[in-house]
mmCIF file of C-alpha atoms and ligand atoms in Angstrom:
data_model
loop_
_atom_site.group_PDB
_atom_site.id
_atom_site.type_symbol
_atom_site.label_atom_id
_atom_site.label_comp_id
_atom_site.label_asym_id
_atom_site.label_seq_id
_atom_site.Cartn_x
_atom_site.Cartn_y
_atom_site.Cartn_z
ATOM 1 C CA MET Y 770 -40.127 -141.033 -7.643
ATOM 2 C CA LYS Y 771 -38.007 -137.983 -8.386
ATOM 3 C CA ILE Y 772 -36.339 -137.207 -11.723
ATOM 4 C CA GLY Y 773 -32.914 -138.875 -11.743
ATOM 5 C CA GLU Y 774 -33.785 -141.209 -8.861
ATOM 6 C CA GLY Y 775 -33.695 -144.972 -9.475
ATOM 7 C CA VAL Y 776 -34.182 -146.644 -12.846
ATOM 8 C CA ALA Y 777 -37.445 -144.851 -13.711
ATOM 9 C CA GLY Y 778 -36.048 -141.504 -12.594
ATOM 10 C CA HIS Y 779 -32.910 -142.075 -14.693
ATOM 11 C CA THR Y 780 -35.057 -142.968 -17.716
ATOM 12 C CA ALA Y 781 -37.092 -139.781 -17.227
ATOM 13 C CA MET Y 782 -33.965 -137.659 -16.838
ATOM 14 C CA THR Y 783 -32.153 -138.997 -19.908
ATOM 15 C CA SER Y 784 -35.268 -139.589 -22.094
ATOM 16 C CA ALA Y 785 -33.592 -142.846 -23.084
ATOM 17 C CA PRO Y 786 -34.685 -146.452 -22.507
ATOM 18 C CA VAL Y 787 -32.743 -148.681 -20.134
ATOM 19 C CA ILE Y 788 -32.328 -152.466 -20.197
ATOM 20 C CA ILE Y 789 -30.937 -153.981 -17.025
ATOM 21 C CA GLU Y 790 -30.005 -157.649 -17.171
ATOM 22 C CA ASP Y 791 -29.023 -158.086 -13.534
ATOM 23 C CA ALA Y 792 -30.625 -155.569 -11.171
ATOM 24 C CA GLU Y 793 -28.520 -156.527 -8.159
ATOM 25 C CA ASN Y 794 -25.342 -155.463 -9.958
ATOM 26 C CA SER Y 795 -26.743 -152.305 -11.535
ATOM 27 C CA ARG Y 796 -25.733 -148.917 -10.127
ATOM 28 C CA LEU Y 797 -29.156 -147.557 -11.079
ATOM 29 C CA TRP Y 798 -31.112 -150.087 -9.059
ATOM 30 C CA SER Y 799 -31.765 -149.571 -5.363
ATOM 31 C CA VAL Y 800 -32.118 -152.812 -3.424
ATOM 32 C CA LYS Y 801 -34.128 -150.862 -0.808
ATOM 33 C CA VAL Y 802 -37.184 -151.120 -3.066
ATOM 34 C CA ASP Y 803 -37.139 -154.920 -2.863
ATOM 35 C CA GLU Y 804 -36.456 -154.812 0.867
ATOM 36 C CA ARG Y 805 -39.569 -152.710 1.296
ATOM 37 C CA THR Y 806 -41.817 -154.747 -1.026
ATOM 38 C CA HIS Y 807 -40.315 -158.231 -0.417
ATOM 39 C CA PHE Y 808 -40.103 -158.665 -4.174
ATOM 40 C CA GLN Y 809 -37.046 -159.953 -6.019
ATOM 41 C CA THR Y 810 -36.131 -157.790 -8.997
ATOM 42 C CA LYS Y 811 -33.893 -159.449 -11.575
ATOM 43 C CA SER Y 812 -34.254 -157.860 -15.023
ATOM 44 C CA ILE Y 813 -35.748 -154.464 -15.915
ATOM 45 C CA LEU Y 814 -36.903 -152.777 -19.082
ATOM 46 C CA SER Y 815 -37.556 -149.067 -18.543
ATOM 47 C CA VAL Y 816 -38.973 -146.953 -21.385
ATOM 48 C CA PRO Y 817 -39.762 -143.221 -21.409
ATOM 49 C CA LEU Y 818 -43.259 -142.125 -22.410
ATOM 50 C CA LEU Y 819 -42.580 -139.358 -24.890
ATOM 51 C CA PHE Y 820 -44.992 -136.759 -26.185
ATOM 52 C CA ARG Y 821 -43.555 -134.204 -28.614
ATOM 53 C CA GLU Y 822 -40.098 -135.248 -27.445
ATOM 54 C CA LYS Y 823 -40.943 -134.465 -23.817
ATOM 55 C CA VAL Y 824 -40.998 -137.155 -21.127
ATOM 56 C CA VAL Y 825 -44.504 -137.436 -19.661
ATOM 57 C CA GLY Y 826 -43.958 -140.711 -17.788
ATOM 58 C CA VAL Y 827 -42.054 -143.957 -17.697
ATOM 59 C CA VAL Y 828 -43.168 -147.546 -18.357
ATOM 60 C CA GLN Y 829 -41.217 -150.142 -16.459
ATOM 61 C CA LEU Y 830 -41.333 -153.906 -16.985
ATOM 62 C CA ILE Y 831 -39.784 -156.063 -14.301
ATOM 63 C CA ASN Y 832 -38.593 -159.701 -14.539
ATOM 64 C CA LYS Y 833 -39.172 -161.184 -17.986
ATOM 65 C CA LYS Y 834 -41.648 -164.068 -17.766
ATOM 66 C CA ASN Y 835 -39.343 -166.888 -18.825
ATOM 67 C CA GLY Y 836 -36.580 -165.760 -16.495
ATOM 68 C CA GLY Y 837 -34.496 -164.401 -19.375
ATOM 69 C CA VAL Y 838 -33.380 -160.845 -20.047
ATOM 70 C CA PHE Y 839 -35.221 -158.160 -22.003
ATOM 71 C CA THR Y 840 -34.079 -157.764 -25.628
ATOM 72 C CA GLY Y 841 -33.999 -154.994 -28.231
ATOM 73 C CA ARG Y 842 -37.093 -156.600 -29.751
ATOM 74 C CA ASP Y 843 -38.953 -156.328 -26.423
ATOM 75 C CA LEU Y 844 -37.908 -152.691 -26.275
ATOM 76 C CA ARG Y 845 -39.300 -151.951 -29.750
ATOM 77 C CA SER Y 846 -42.627 -153.654 -28.880
ATOM 78 C CA VAL Y 847 -42.939 -151.614 -25.682
ATOM 79 C CA GLU Y 848 -41.991 -148.401 -27.483
ATOM 80 C CA MET Y 849 -44.855 -148.995 -29.921
ATOM 81 C CA MET Y 850 -47.281 -149.399 -26.994
ATOM 82 C CA CYS Y 851 -45.904 -146.269 -25.345
ATOM 83 C CA ILE Y 852 -47.114 -143.973 -28.151
ATOM 84 C CA PRO Y 853 -50.866 -144.279 -27.397
ATOM 85 C CA ILE Y 854 -50.196 -144.469 -23.640
ATOM 86 C CA ALA Y 855 -48.292 -141.143 -23.718
ATOM 87 C CA THR Y 856 -51.051 -139.507 -25.777
ATOM 88 C CA ALA Y 857 -53.748 -140.788 -23.392
ATOM 89 C CA LEU Y 858 -51.753 -139.540 -20.393
ATOM 90 C CA VAL Y 859 -51.335 -136.054 -21.885
ATOM 91 C CA ASN Y 860 -55.023 -135.928 -22.839
ATOM 92 C CA ALA Y 861 -56.071 -136.961 -19.320
ATOM 93 C CA LYS Y 862 -53.870 -134.219 -17.828
ATOM 94 C CA LEU Y 863 -55.229 -131.596 -20.225
ATOM 95 C CA PHE Y 864 -58.784 -132.693 -19.489
ATOM 96 C CA LYS Y 865 -58.176 -132.392 -15.744
ATOM 97 C CA GLU Y 866 -56.725 -128.909 -16.178
ATOM 98 C CA LEU Y 867 -59.640 -127.891 -18.369
ATOM 99 C CA GLU Y 868 -62.105 -129.221 -15.808
ATOM 100 C CA GLN Y 869 -60.303 -127.354 -13.017
ATOM 101 C CA THR Y 870 -60.347 -124.108 -15.027
ATOM 102 C CA PHE Y 871 -64.019 -124.617 -15.749
ATOM 103 C CA MET Y 872 -64.872 -125.157 -12.056
ATOM 104 C CA GLU Y 873 -62.876 -122.071 -11.077
ATOM 105 C CA THR Y 874 -64.595 -120.008 -13.772
ATOM 106 C CA ALA Y 875 -68.000 -121.150 -12.524
ATOM 107 C CA LEU Y 876 -67.010 -120.261 -8.941
ATOM 108 C CA ALA Y 877 -65.766 -116.841 -10.029
ATOM 109 C CA LEU Y 878 -69.076 -116.265 -11.798
ATOM 110 C CA ALA Y 879 -71.023 -117.327 -8.708
ATOM 111 C CA ASP Y 880 -68.851 -115.065 -6.534
ATOM 112 C CA ALA Y 881 -69.601 -112.178 -8.900
ATOM 113 C CA ILE Y 882 -73.351 -112.723 -8.390
ATOM 114 C CA GLU Y 883 -72.846 -112.888 -4.622
ATOM 115 C CA LYS Y 884 -71.106 -109.525 -4.709
ATOM 116 C CA ARG Y 885 -74.440 -108.049 -5.793
ATOM 117 C CA ASP Y 886 -76.377 -109.828 -3.063
ATOM 118 C CA ARG Y 887 -75.034 -108.365 0.151
ATOM 119 C CA TYR Y 888 -76.706 -110.927 2.422
ATOM 120 C CA THR Y 889 -75.293 -114.070 0.935
ATOM 121 C CA ALA Y 890 -71.503 -113.855 1.102
ATOM 122 C CA GLY Y 891 -70.085 -117.370 0.947
ATOM 123 C CA HIS Y 892 -73.554 -118.901 0.425
ATOM 124 C CA THR Y 893 -72.652 -120.684 -2.831
ATOM 125 C CA ARG Y 894 -69.532 -122.319 -1.437
ATOM 126 C CA ARG Y 895 -71.325 -123.440 1.745
ATOM 127 C CA VAL Y 896 -74.299 -124.855 -0.183
ATOM 128 C CA THR Y 897 -71.922 -126.752 -2.448
ATOM 129 C CA ARG Y 898 -70.036 -128.110 0.583
ATOM 130 C CA TYR Y 899 -73.257 -129.264 2.274
ATOM 131 C CA ALA Y 900 -74.466 -130.840 -0.985
ATOM 132 C CA MET Y 901 -71.181 -132.762 -1.176
ATOM 133 C CA TRP Y 902 -71.690 -134.087 2.384
ATOM 134 C CA ILE Y 903 -75.084 -135.471 1.337
ATOM 135 C CA ALA Y 904 -73.586 -136.888 -1.877
ATOM 136 C CA GLU Y 905 -70.936 -138.719 0.125
ATOM 137 C CA GLU Y 906 -73.495 -140.073 2.595
ATOM 138 C CA ILE Y 907 -75.692 -141.469 -0.196
ATOM 139 C CA ASN Y 908 -72.635 -142.807 -2.078
ATOM 140 C CA LEU Y 909 -73.249 -140.786 -5.194
ATOM 141 C CA PRO Y 910 -70.757 -141.916 -7.889
ATOM 142 C CA ALA Y 911 -67.719 -139.636 -8.324
ATOM 143 C CA ALA Y 912 -68.730 -138.559 -11.850
ATOM 144 C CA GLU Y 913 -72.178 -137.496 -10.595
ATOM 145 C CA LYS Y 914 -70.625 -135.639 -7.659
ATOM 146 C CA LYS Y 915 -68.769 -133.358 -10.077
ATOM 147 C CA TRP Y 916 -72.038 -132.401 -11.772
ATOM 148 C CA LEU Y 917 -73.728 -131.915 -8.406
ATOM 149 C CA ALA Y 918 -70.895 -129.608 -7.291
ATOM 150 C CA LEU Y 919 -71.373 -127.563 -10.433
ATOM 151 C CA SER Y 920 -75.137 -127.423 -9.837
ATOM 152 C CA GLY Y 921 -74.431 -126.192 -6.297
ATOM 153 C CA ILE Y 922 -72.020 -123.541 -7.536
ATOM 154 C CA LEU Y 923 -74.449 -122.306 -10.183
ATOM 155 C CA HIS Y 924 -77.782 -122.836 -8.375
ATOM 156 C CA ASP Y 925 -78.484 -119.120 -7.824
ATOM 157 C CA ILE Y 926 -76.804 -117.826 -10.987
ATOM 158 C CA GLY Y 927 -80.199 -116.601 -12.205
ATOM 159 C CA LYS Y 928 -80.133 -113.904 -9.496
ATOM 160 C CA ILE Y 929 -78.109 -111.918 -12.019
ATOM 161 C CA GLY Y 930 -81.472 -111.152 -13.639
ATOM 162 C CA ILE Y 931 -83.184 -109.932 -10.431
ATOM 163 C CA ARG Y 932 -83.340 -106.193 -9.793
ATOM 164 C CA ASP Y 933 -81.251 -104.793 -6.914
ATOM 165 C CA ASN Y 934 -84.249 -103.335 -5.030
ATOM 166 C CA ILE Y 935 -85.683 -106.860 -4.729
ATOM 167 C CA LEU Y 936 -82.439 -108.796 -4.334
ATOM 168 C CA ASN Y 937 -81.187 -106.515 -1.556
ATOM 169 C CA LYS Y 938 -84.454 -105.584 0.139
ATOM 170 C CA ASP Y 939 -84.215 -105.029 3.914
ATOM 171 C CA GLY Y 940 -87.069 -107.221 5.061
ATOM 172 C CA PRO Y 941 -89.388 -109.912 3.756
ATOM 173 C CA LEU Y 942 -90.504 -109.581 0.139
ATOM 174 C CA GLY Y 943 -94.055 -108.586 -0.841
ATOM 175 C CA SER Y 944 -96.019 -111.084 -2.922
ATOM 176 C CA GLY Y 945 -95.278 -109.375 -6.259
ATOM 177 C CA GLU Y 946 -91.621 -109.085 -5.358
ATOM 178 C CA PHE Y 947 -91.541 -112.732 -4.356
ATOM 179 C CA GLU Y 948 -93.009 -113.721 -7.737
ATOM 180 C CA THR Y 949 -90.153 -111.812 -9.390
ATOM 181 C CA MET Y 950 -87.601 -113.427 -7.087
ATOM 182 C CA LYS Y 951 -88.903 -116.896 -8.008
ATOM 183 C CA GLN Y 952 -87.815 -116.192 -11.568
ATOM 184 C CA HIS Y 953 -84.159 -116.645 -10.585
ATOM 185 C CA THR Y 954 -84.594 -120.411 -11.006
ATOM 186 C CA VAL Y 955 -85.855 -119.997 -14.571
ATOM 187 C CA PHE Y 956 -83.258 -117.344 -15.446
ATOM 188 C CA GLY Y 957 -80.480 -119.592 -14.103
ATOM 189 C CA ALA Y 958 -81.658 -122.546 -16.189
ATOM 190 C CA GLU Y 959 -81.945 -120.343 -19.281
ATOM 191 C CA ILE Y 960 -78.347 -119.138 -18.844
ATOM 192 C CA VAL Y 961 -76.900 -122.604 -18.293
ATOM 193 C CA GLU Y 962 -79.021 -124.325 -20.964
ATOM 194 C CA LYS Y 963 -77.090 -122.412 -23.589
ATOM 195 C CA ILE Y 964 -73.934 -124.317 -22.666
ATOM 196 C CA HIS Y 965 -74.558 -127.688 -24.252
ATOM 197 C CA SER Y 966 -72.104 -129.637 -22.052
ATOM 198 C CA LEU Y 967 -73.852 -128.416 -18.882
ATOM 199 C CA GLY Y 968 -77.111 -130.246 -19.595
ATOM 200 C CA LYS Y 969 -76.717 -132.301 -16.404
ATOM 201 C CA VAL Y 970 -76.731 -129.302 -14.083
ATOM 202 C CA VAL Y 971 -79.873 -127.576 -15.389
ATOM 203 C CA GLY Y 972 -82.293 -129.642 -13.241
ATOM 204 C CA GLY Y 973 -80.436 -128.772 -10.027
ATOM 205 C CA ILE Y 974 -80.708 -125.072 -10.852
ATOM 206 C CA LEU Y 975 -84.259 -124.932 -12.189
ATOM 207 C CA TYR Y 976 -85.842 -127.051 -9.453
ATOM 208 C CA HIS Y 977 -83.889 -126.257 -6.279
ATOM 209 C CA HIS Y 978 -86.951 -124.495 -4.791
ATOM 210 C CA GLU Y 979 -89.389 -127.316 -5.526
ATOM 211 C CA LYS Y 980 -90.950 -129.094 -2.523
ATOM 212 C CA MET Y 981 -91.803 -132.779 -2.129
ATOM 213 C CA ASP Y 982 -95.522 -132.017 -1.576
ATOM 214 C CA GLY Y 983 -95.729 -130.036 -4.834
ATOM 215 C CA SER Y 984 -96.011 -126.601 -3.194
ATOM 216 C CA GLY Y 985 -92.651 -125.312 -4.463
ATOM 217 C CA TYR Y 986 -91.685 -123.408 -7.597
ATOM 218 C CA PRO Y 987 -91.305 -122.884 -10.545
ATOM 219 C CA LYS Y 988 -93.270 -125.960 -11.689
ATOM 220 C CA GLY Y 989 -94.805 -127.416 -8.528
ATOM 221 C CA LEU Y 990 -93.141 -130.798 -9.123
ATOM 222 C CA LYS Y 991 -93.796 -133.547 -6.567
ATOM 223 C CA GLY Y 992 -91.596 -136.200 -4.924
ATOM 224 C CA GLU Y 993 -89.206 -137.920 -7.298
ATOM 225 C CA GLU Y 994 -90.406 -135.784 -10.210
ATOM 226 C CA ILE Y 995 -87.904 -133.351 -8.685
ATOM 227 C CA PRO Y 996 -84.417 -134.242 -9.971
ATOM 228 C CA LEU Y 997 -82.045 -135.708 -7.358
ATOM 229 C CA PHE Y 998 -79.574 -132.812 -7.569
ATOM 230 C CA ALA Y 999 -82.384 -130.346 -6.837
ATOM 231 C CA ARG Y 1000 -83.570 -132.435 -3.848
ATOM 232 C CA ILE Y 1001 -80.026 -132.372 -2.455
ATOM 233 C CA ILE Y 1002 -79.410 -128.659 -3.098
ATOM 234 C CA SER Y 1003 -82.768 -127.803 -1.550
ATOM 235 C CA VAL Y 1004 -81.699 -129.259 1.835
ATOM 236 C CA ALA Y 1005 -78.235 -127.665 1.622
ATOM 237 C CA ASP Y 1006 -79.639 -124.286 0.534
ATOM 238 C CA THR Y 1007 -82.312 -124.125 3.232
ATOM 239 C CA TYR Y 1008 -79.906 -125.178 5.990
ATOM 240 C CA ASP Y 1009 -77.527 -122.396 4.966
ATOM 241 C CA ALA Y 1010 -80.338 -119.826 4.714
ATOM 242 C CA MET Y 1011 -81.577 -120.793 8.208
ATOM 243 C CA THR Y 1012 -78.141 -120.642 9.855
ATOM 244 C CA THR Y 1013 -77.092 -117.316 8.282
ATOM 245 C CA ASP Y 1014 -77.884 -113.952 9.880
ATOM 246 C CA ARG Y 1015 -80.179 -111.607 7.940
ATOM 247 C CA PRO Y 1016 -80.778 -107.924 8.738
ATOM 248 C CA TYR Y 1017 -84.261 -108.679 10.055
ATOM 249 C CA ARG Y 1018 -83.453 -111.909 11.934
ATOM 250 C CA LYS Y 1019 -80.596 -113.752 13.579
ATOM 251 C CA GLY Y 1020 -79.533 -117.081 12.075
ATOM 252 C CA LEU Y 1021 -80.533 -120.301 13.848
ATOM 253 C CA SER Y 1022 -77.992 -122.530 15.561
ATOM 254 C CA SER Y 1023 -77.034 -125.738 13.756
ATOM 255 C CA GLU Y 1024 -79.115 -127.731 16.241
ATOM 256 C CA GLU Y 1025 -82.200 -125.572 15.708
ATOM 257 C CA ALA Y 1026 -81.806 -125.666 11.936
ATOM 258 C CA THR Y 1027 -81.471 -129.452 11.809
ATOM 259 C CA LYS Y 1028 -84.656 -129.720 13.914
ATOM 260 C CA GLU Y 1029 -86.425 -127.552 11.327
ATOM 261 C CA LEU Y 1030 -85.150 -129.763 8.508
ATOM 262 C CA GLU Y 1031 -86.507 -132.802 10.353
ATOM 263 C CA LYS Y 1032 -89.904 -131.122 10.738
ATOM 264 C CA MET Y 1033 -90.067 -130.421 6.999
ATOM 265 C CA SER Y 1034 -88.695 -133.813 5.964
ATOM 266 C CA GLY Y 1035 -91.224 -135.468 3.653
ATOM 267 C CA SER Y 1036 -93.331 -132.353 3.009
ATOM 268 C CA GLN Y 1037 -90.642 -129.952 1.799
ATOM 269 C CA PHE Y 1038 -87.550 -132.160 1.590
ATOM 270 C CA ASP Y 1039 -86.701 -135.654 0.417
ATOM 271 C CA PRO Y 1040 -86.492 -137.635 3.709
ATOM 272 C CA ASP Y 1041 -83.487 -139.619 2.458
ATOM 273 C CA MET Y 1042 -81.545 -136.411 1.759
ATOM 274 C CA VAL Y 1043 -82.455 -134.966 5.172
ATOM 275 C CA ALA Y 1044 -81.443 -138.240 6.855
ATOM 276 C CA ALA Y 1045 -78.102 -138.193 4.985
ATOM 277 C CA PHE Y 1046 -77.465 -134.584 6.041
ATOM 278 C CA LEU Y 1047 -78.420 -135.278 9.661
ATOM 279 C CA ARG Y 1048 -76.072 -138.276 9.740
ATOM 280 C CA ARG Y 1049 -73.207 -136.092 8.614
ATOM 281 C CA ILE Y 1050 -73.760 -132.766 10.371
ATOM 282 C CA PRO Y 1051 -72.817 -133.802 13.968
ATOM 283 C CA ARG Y 1052 -69.370 -134.913 12.766
ATOM 284 C CA GLU Y 1053 -68.797 -131.716 10.780
ATOM 285 C CA VAL Y 1054 -69.965 -129.433 13.612
ATOM 286 C CA ARG Y 1055 -67.758 -131.361 16.076
ATOM 287 C CA ASP Y 1056 -64.731 -131.002 13.751
ATOM 288 C CA GLU Y 1057 -65.374 -127.258 13.382
ATOM 289 C CA ASN Y 1058 -65.314 -126.702 17.168
HETATM 290 FE FE1 FE2 Z 9 -82.280 -120.042 -4.958
#
């Protein structure tokens, strides 16, 4: 509904309530709405939702229950209800904007880390996308998906603490270097732990290199001791690492990489997460081509 269009649009445009006793004979009412919905509109009470004198929405009541017309008293009752509704609406909008800004800030931070690591351009975004595919396949609730996305975005944030000569080494790392590299999980968790509201994403960052058989790092957790987000990110992260070219090896094809995931399902990866990813990947690869 556009501003100025129909009864609600008129209410929004004028910031004033409207009482219509007989919709059919009102110039504001469009009979097309009823034709489309097969509903019969008779009386209307339309009230603007005001927040600091600005219209943030419109509440519309249609057809008074007893068949009568809406009165000034009805209007006053609705106006009283509109105050908390308008406040809740504004708060919800602000919260959404804040959340969006927060996600974008996290992505910008992750991009900044990637700029240091010349082999992993786009890695964070791809890992997050793959993690979301798994989340959808296992029907993860929407609220949890947001936290998982943030875990995906921030999973390698600890690489900020790894020296360039190790982070950008041309070739496999030596054992001492690998021990240093492992620290990125701990560094990442330490950074994020400081932000109280991000408590839910710490597990996904700290444990994304753990393996189901207990041979991973940093703690050597086993099976479901590994938080769910970490078990999801682990599959997404490894698939991306396998399918991306490195200076010392060419990336695997999607088919080859999924075969590898299958081989390591149960020992390295949670079989349910691998199964979810394998269910999804053919569709995504087909859509890409
Ligand atoms: Fe990592």
